[in-house]
Amino acid sequence: ILNVEQSPQSLHVQEGDSTNFTCSFPSSNFYALHWYRWETAKSPEALFVMTLNGDEKKKGRISATLNTKEGYSYLYIKGSQPEDSATYLCAESGGSQGNLIFGKGTKLSVKP
Amino acid sequence: SAVISQKPSRDICQRGTSLTIQCQVDSQVTMMFWYRQQPGQSLTLIATANQGSEATYESGFVIDKFPISRPNLTFSTLTVSNMSPEDSSIYLCSVAGGGGYGYTFGSGTRLTVV
């Protein structure tokens, strides 16, 4: 059984702060690592899919890195804005049915 | 990527009743996944629905409690039967993108059982 762990559980920052979250996952039989942004009452929005050790991806002020050998990924947000407030989910493609295995998420609140 | 319409978006139900959640996809997909997120927990797979065959349930989930229909390649329903307060969760349907990358989700059903 895969265990995907995320930290911190929640985070409160001021507008303009930069922040980062951690996702750890079992490094054996790794296939792909996904990051999603989930706002209340909306669909989870795909941010990144990463497959190769050392992958770095960027989308605007948000970036992510991947270390498959040690089993972790970091998500960075530069200059946080109130609209960044959401739950950030990390998931690994490891389910027996081709499904995703999720962490519990990091809930980010950005105060103006 | 596919677009999924999920209904209802939220509901408050009495214990002992049942609720059926619907997901409509704008394209044909082979597999649809049904997840649940209980308060403070991870999104957890309930079952995988394939058209033309019985759904495959994960450990801890049974067909009598969560019957699933998959009448065609664009539609699926999940029923939460004989509900109790422990069933209060967010329920999400999802489909996979090509090559196992990029999954798309419905907007979720927030269920409260009183």
PDB file of N, CA and C in Angstrom, chain A residues 4 9 31-32 34 36 38 40-44 46 49 51 87 89 93 96-105, chain B residues 4 10 31 33 35 37 40-43 45 48 56 58 90 92 96 99-108 110:
ATOM      1  N   VAL A   4       1.268   8.387   0.690  1.00  0.00           N
ATOM      2  CA  VAL A   4       1.734   9.688   0.257  1.00  0.00           C
ATOM      3  C   VAL A   4       1.486  10.655   1.409  1.00  0.00           C
ATOM      4  N   GLN A   9       0.152  20.484   7.171  1.00  0.00           N
ATOM      5  CA  GLN A   9      -1.268  20.235   6.943  1.00  0.00           C
ATOM      6  C   GLN A   9      -1.966  21.525   6.531  1.00  0.00           C
ATOM      7  N   TYR A  31       6.037   5.870 -10.797  1.00  0.00           N
ATOM      8  CA  TYR A  31       5.598   6.091 -12.175  1.00  0.00           C
ATOM      9  C   TYR A  31       5.475   7.581 -12.473  1.00  0.00           C
ATOM     10  N   ALA A  32       4.663   8.294 -11.688  1.00  0.00           N
ATOM     11  CA  ALA A  32       4.479   9.732 -11.907  1.00  0.00           C
ATOM     12  C   ALA A  32       3.973  10.383 -10.628  1.00  0.00           C
ATOM     13  N   HIS A  34       1.905  13.805  -9.199  1.00  0.00           N
ATOM     14  CA  HIS A  34       0.972  14.839  -9.643  1.00  0.00           C
ATOM     15  C   HIS A  34       0.775  15.871  -8.528  1.00  0.00           C
ATOM     16  N   TYR A  36      -2.019  18.976  -7.600  1.00  0.00           N
ATOM     17  CA  TYR A  36      -3.305  19.574  -7.934  1.00  0.00           C
ATOM     18  C   TYR A  36      -3.573  20.739  -6.991  1.00  0.00           C
ATOM     19  N   TRP A  38      -6.879  22.666  -5.372  1.00  0.00           N
ATOM     20  CA  TRP A  38      -8.301  22.381  -5.189  1.00  0.00           C
ATOM     21  C   TRP A  38      -8.931  23.480  -4.362  1.00  0.00           C
ATOM     22  N   THR A  40     -12.533  25.144  -2.921  1.00  0.00           N
ATOM     23  CA  THR A  40     -13.831  24.659  -2.456  1.00  0.00           C
ATOM     24  C   THR A  40     -14.872  24.784  -3.555  1.00  0.00           C
ATOM     25  N   ALA A  41     -15.662  23.724  -3.733  1.00  0.00           N
ATOM     26  CA  ALA A  41     -16.767  23.682  -4.695  1.00  0.00           C
ATOM     27  C   ALA A  41     -16.300  23.708  -6.153  1.00  0.00           C
ATOM     28  N   LYS A  42     -15.020  23.496  -6.371  1.00  0.00           N
ATOM     29  CA  LYS A  42     -14.503  23.414  -7.745  1.00  0.00           C
ATOM     30  C   LYS A  42     -13.795  22.088  -7.962  1.00  0.00           C
ATOM     31  N   SER A  43     -13.526  21.775  -9.229  1.00  0.00           N
ATOM     32  CA  SER A  43     -12.761  20.571  -9.536  1.00  0.00           C
ATOM     33  C   SER A  43     -11.302  20.783  -9.183  1.00  0.00           C
ATOM     34  N   PRO A  44     -10.622  19.748  -8.689  1.00  0.00           N
ATOM     35  CA  PRO A  44      -9.164  19.856  -8.553  1.00  0.00           C
ATOM     36  C   PRO A  44      -8.552  20.193  -9.909  1.00  0.00           C
ATOM     37  N   ALA A  46      -5.275  20.428 -12.284  1.00  0.00           N
ATOM     38  CA  ALA A  46      -3.931  19.871 -12.433  1.00  0.00           C
ATOM     39  C   ALA A  46      -2.901  20.989 -12.568  1.00  0.00           C
ATOM     40  N   VAL A  49       2.552  17.335 -13.686  1.00  0.00           N
ATOM     41  CA  VAL A  49       2.806  15.903 -13.663  1.00  0.00           C
ATOM     42  C   VAL A  49       4.286  15.736 -13.919  1.00  0.00           C
ATOM     43  N   THR A  51       7.707  12.993 -13.919  1.00  0.00           N
ATOM     44  CA  THR A  51       8.048  11.581 -14.002  1.00  0.00           C
ATOM     45  C   THR A  51       9.532  11.296 -13.788  1.00  0.00           C
ATOM     46  N   THR A  87      -6.449  24.260  -1.334  1.00  0.00           N
ATOM     47  CA  THR A  87      -5.761  23.055  -0.839  1.00  0.00           C
ATOM     48  C   THR A  87      -4.922  22.495  -1.977  1.00  0.00           C
ATOM     49  N   LEU A  89      -2.924  19.405  -3.424  1.00  0.00           N
ATOM     50  CA  LEU A  89      -2.873  17.950  -3.300  1.00  0.00           C
ATOM     51  C   LEU A  89      -1.704  17.387  -4.084  1.00  0.00           C
ATOM     52  N   SER A  93       0.865   8.144  -9.116  1.00  0.00           N
ATOM     53  CA  SER A  93       0.182   7.168  -9.970  1.00  0.00           C
ATOM     54  C   SER A  93       0.636   5.783  -9.531  1.00  0.00           C
ATOM     55  N   SER A  96      -3.696   0.265  -8.056  1.00  0.00           N
ATOM     56  CA  SER A  96      -3.795  -0.985  -8.810  1.00  0.00           C
ATOM     57  C   SER A  96      -4.759  -0.882  -9.984  1.00  0.00           C
ATOM     58  N   GLN A  97      -5.658   0.085  -9.936  1.00  0.00           N
ATOM     59  CA  GLN A  97      -6.627   0.270 -11.010  1.00  0.00           C
ATOM     60  C   GLN A  97      -6.218   1.410 -11.942  1.00  0.00           C
ATOM     61  N   GLY A  98      -4.994   1.885 -11.808  1.00  0.00           N
ATOM     62  CA  GLY A  98      -4.576   3.040 -12.599  1.00  0.00           C
ATOM     63  C   GLY A  98      -5.011   4.334 -11.968  1.00  0.00           C
ATOM     64  N   ASN A  99      -5.434   4.268 -10.704  1.00  0.00           N
ATOM     65  CA  ASN A  99      -5.899   5.461 -10.010  1.00  0.00           C
ATOM     66  C   ASN A  99      -4.738   6.164  -9.319  1.00  0.00           C
ATOM     67  N   LEU A 100      -5.038   7.336  -8.791  1.00  0.00           N
ATOM     68  CA  LEU A 100      -4.055   8.110  -8.048  1.00  0.00           C
ATOM     69  C   LEU A 100      -4.150   7.789  -6.553  1.00  0.00           C
ATOM     70  N   ILE A 101      -3.001   7.850  -5.890  1.00  0.00           N
ATOM     71  CA  ILE A 101      -2.922   7.725  -4.440  1.00  0.00           C
ATOM     72  C   ILE A 101      -2.592   9.116  -3.906  1.00  0.00           C
ATOM     73  N   PHE A 102      -3.474   9.659  -3.094  1.00  0.00           N
ATOM     74  CA  PHE A 102      -3.354  11.044  -2.665  1.00  0.00           C
ATOM     75  C   PHE A 102      -2.797  11.183  -1.260  1.00  0.00           C
ATOM     76  N   GLY A 103      -2.118  12.316  -1.029  1.00  0.00           N
ATOM     77  CA  GLY A 103      -1.850  12.773   0.323  1.00  0.00           C
ATOM     78  C   GLY A 103      -3.068  13.514   0.845  1.00  0.00           C
ATOM     79  N   LYS A 104      -2.977  13.971   2.107  1.00  0.00           N
ATOM     80  CA  LYS A 104      -4.117  14.649   2.717  1.00  0.00           C
ATOM     81  C   LYS A 104      -4.231  16.107   2.284  1.00  0.00           C
ATOM     82  N   GLY A 105      -3.184  16.601   1.636  1.00  0.00           N
ATOM     83  CA  GLY A 105      -3.247  17.976   1.153  1.00  0.00           C
ATOM     84  C   GLY A 105      -2.653  18.975   2.119  1.00  0.00           C
TER      85      GLY A 105
ATOM     86  N   ILE B   4     -15.959  17.164 -16.990  1.00  0.00           N
ATOM     87  CA  ILE B   4     -16.908  16.335 -16.253  1.00  0.00           C
ATOM     88  C   ILE B   4     -17.922  17.219 -15.544  1.00  0.00           C
ATOM     89  N   ARG B  10     -24.009  19.556  -3.714  1.00  0.00           N
ATOM     90  CA  ARG B  10     -24.074  19.334  -2.268  1.00  0.00           C
ATOM     91  C   ARG B  10     -25.469  18.848  -1.906  1.00  0.00           C
ATOM     92  N   MET B  31     -12.431   4.113 -18.322  1.00  0.00           N
ATOM     93  CA  MET B  31     -12.526   3.932 -16.874  1.00  0.00           C
ATOM     94  C   MET B  31     -12.918   5.227 -16.191  1.00  0.00           C
ATOM     95  N   PHE B  33     -13.266   6.749 -12.156  1.00  0.00           N
ATOM     96  CA  PHE B  33     -12.903   6.485 -10.765  1.00  0.00           C
ATOM     97  C   PHE B  33     -13.839   7.273  -9.851  1.00  0.00           C
ATOM     98  N   TYR B  35     -13.995   8.624  -5.928  1.00  0.00           N
ATOM     99  CA  TYR B  35     -13.208   8.854  -4.720  1.00  0.00           C
ATOM    100  C   TYR B  35     -14.094   9.448  -3.628  1.00  0.00           C
ATOM    101  N   GLN B  37     -13.529  11.797   0.113  1.00  0.00           N
ATOM    102  CA  GLN B  37     -12.655  12.445   1.076  1.00  0.00           C
ATOM    103  C   GLN B  37     -13.452  12.725   2.335  1.00  0.00           C
ATOM    104  N   GLY B  40     -10.621  15.656   7.033  1.00  0.00           N
ATOM    105  CA  GLY B  40      -9.268  15.463   7.534  1.00  0.00           C
ATOM    106  C   GLY B  40      -8.513  14.309   6.928  1.00  0.00           C
ATOM    107  N   GLN B  41      -9.086  13.662   5.933  1.00  0.00           N
ATOM    108  CA  GLN B  41      -8.460  12.479   5.343  1.00  0.00           C
ATOM    109  C   GLN B  41      -8.091  12.729   3.889  1.00  0.00           C
ATOM    110  N   SER B  42      -7.385  11.766   3.313  1.00  0.00           N
ATOM    111  CA  SER B  42      -7.007  11.840   1.902  1.00  0.00           C
ATOM    112  C   SER B  42      -8.193  11.488   1.022  1.00  0.00           C
ATOM    113  N   LEU B  43      -8.123  11.935  -0.220  1.00  0.00           N
ATOM    114  CA  LEU B  43      -9.025  11.395  -1.233  1.00  0.00           C
ATOM    115  C   LEU B  43      -8.703   9.913  -1.378  1.00  0.00           C
ATOM    116  N   LEU B  45      -9.849   6.095  -3.069  1.00  0.00           N
ATOM    117  CA  LEU B  45     -10.601   5.453  -4.133  1.00  0.00           C
ATOM    118  C   LEU B  45     -11.646   4.519  -3.547  1.00  0.00           C
ATOM    119  N   THR B  48     -13.602   1.557  -9.199  1.00  0.00           N
ATOM    120  CA  THR B  48     -13.344   1.896 -10.591  1.00  0.00           C
ATOM    121  C   THR B  48     -14.479   1.334 -11.426  1.00  0.00           C
ATOM    122  N   THR B  56     -15.043  -2.389  -9.913  1.00  0.00           N
ATOM    123  CA  THR B  56     -14.032  -2.993  -9.042  1.00  0.00           C
ATOM    124  C   THR B  56     -13.904  -2.138  -7.791  1.00  0.00           C
ATOM    125  N   GLU B  58     -12.479  -1.125  -3.953  1.00  0.00           N
ATOM    126  CA  GLU B  58     -11.281  -1.176  -3.114  1.00  0.00           C
ATOM    127  C   GLU B  58     -11.632  -1.803  -1.771  1.00  0.00           C
ATOM    128  N   ILE B  90     -16.806  14.447   0.904  1.00  0.00           N
ATOM    129  CA  ILE B  90     -16.857  14.954  -0.466  1.00  0.00           C
ATOM    130  C   ILE B  90     -16.624  13.756  -1.378  1.00  0.00           C
ATOM    131  N   LEU B  92     -15.982  12.525  -5.314  1.00  0.00           N
ATOM    132  CA  LEU B  92     -15.466  13.024  -6.592  1.00  0.00           C
ATOM    133  C   LEU B  92     -15.410  11.899  -7.612  1.00  0.00           C
ATOM    134  N   ALA B  96      -9.096   9.317 -16.397  1.00  0.00           N
ATOM    135  CA  ALA B  96      -7.670   9.427 -16.665  1.00  0.00           C
ATOM    136  C   ALA B  96      -7.426   9.995 -18.052  1.00  0.00           C
ATOM    137  N   GLY B  99      -2.169   7.929 -21.565  1.00  0.00           N
ATOM    138  CA  GLY B  99      -0.873   7.513 -21.055  1.00  0.00           C
ATOM    139  C   GLY B  99      -0.763   7.519 -19.562  1.00  0.00           C
ATOM    140  N   GLY B 100      -1.886   7.668 -18.859  1.00  0.00           N
ATOM    141  CA  GLY B 100      -1.852   7.666 -17.398  1.00  0.00           C
ATOM    142  C   GLY B 100      -1.453   8.987 -16.801  1.00  0.00           C
ATOM    143  N   TYR B 101      -1.331  10.013 -17.617  1.00  0.00           N
ATOM    144  CA  TYR B 101      -0.998  11.339 -17.109  1.00  0.00           C
ATOM    145  C   TYR B 101      -2.235  12.217 -17.152  1.00  0.00           C
ATOM    146  N   GLY B 102      -2.310  13.177 -16.215  1.00  0.00           N
ATOM    147  CA  GLY B 102      -3.366  14.172 -16.322  1.00  0.00           C
ATOM    148  C   GLY B 102      -4.749  13.624 -16.110  1.00  0.00           C
ATOM    149  N   TYR B 103      -5.163  13.508 -14.886  1.00  0.00           N
ATOM    150  CA  TYR B 103      -6.502  13.078 -14.550  1.00  0.00           C
ATOM    151  C   TYR B 103      -7.413  14.295 -14.429  1.00  0.00           C
ATOM    152  N   THR B 104      -8.681  14.121 -14.842  1.00  0.00           N
ATOM    153  CA  THR B 104      -9.678  15.185 -14.749  1.00  0.00           C
ATOM    154  C   THR B 104     -10.711  14.788 -13.708  1.00  0.00           C
ATOM    155  N   PHE B 105     -11.195  15.787 -12.970  1.00  0.00           N
ATOM    156  CA  PHE B 105     -12.136  15.523 -11.889  1.00  0.00           C
ATOM    157  C   PHE B 105     -13.430  16.295 -12.083  1.00  0.00           C
ATOM    158  N   GLY B 106     -14.513  15.748 -11.532  1.00  0.00           N
ATOM    159  CA  GLY B 106     -15.737  16.516 -11.370  1.00  0.00           C
ATOM    160  C   GLY B 106     -15.539  17.541 -10.276  1.00  0.00           C
ATOM    161  N   SER B 107     -16.541  18.369 -10.072  1.00  0.00           N
ATOM    162  CA  SER B 107     -16.429  19.443  -9.079  1.00  0.00           C
ATOM    163  C   SER B 107     -16.824  18.979  -7.686  1.00  0.00           C
ATOM    164  N   GLY B 108     -17.202  17.715  -7.558  1.00  0.00           N
ATOM    165  CA  GLY B 108     -17.442  17.162  -6.237  1.00  0.00           C
ATOM    166  C   GLY B 108     -18.875  17.288  -5.751  1.00  0.00           C
ATOM    167  N   ARG B 110     -20.621  17.482  -2.032  1.00  0.00           N
ATOM    168  CA  ARG B 110     -20.406  17.593  -0.580  1.00  0.00           C
ATOM    169  C   ARG B 110     -21.654  17.073   0.121  1.00  0.00           C
TER     170      ARG B 110
END
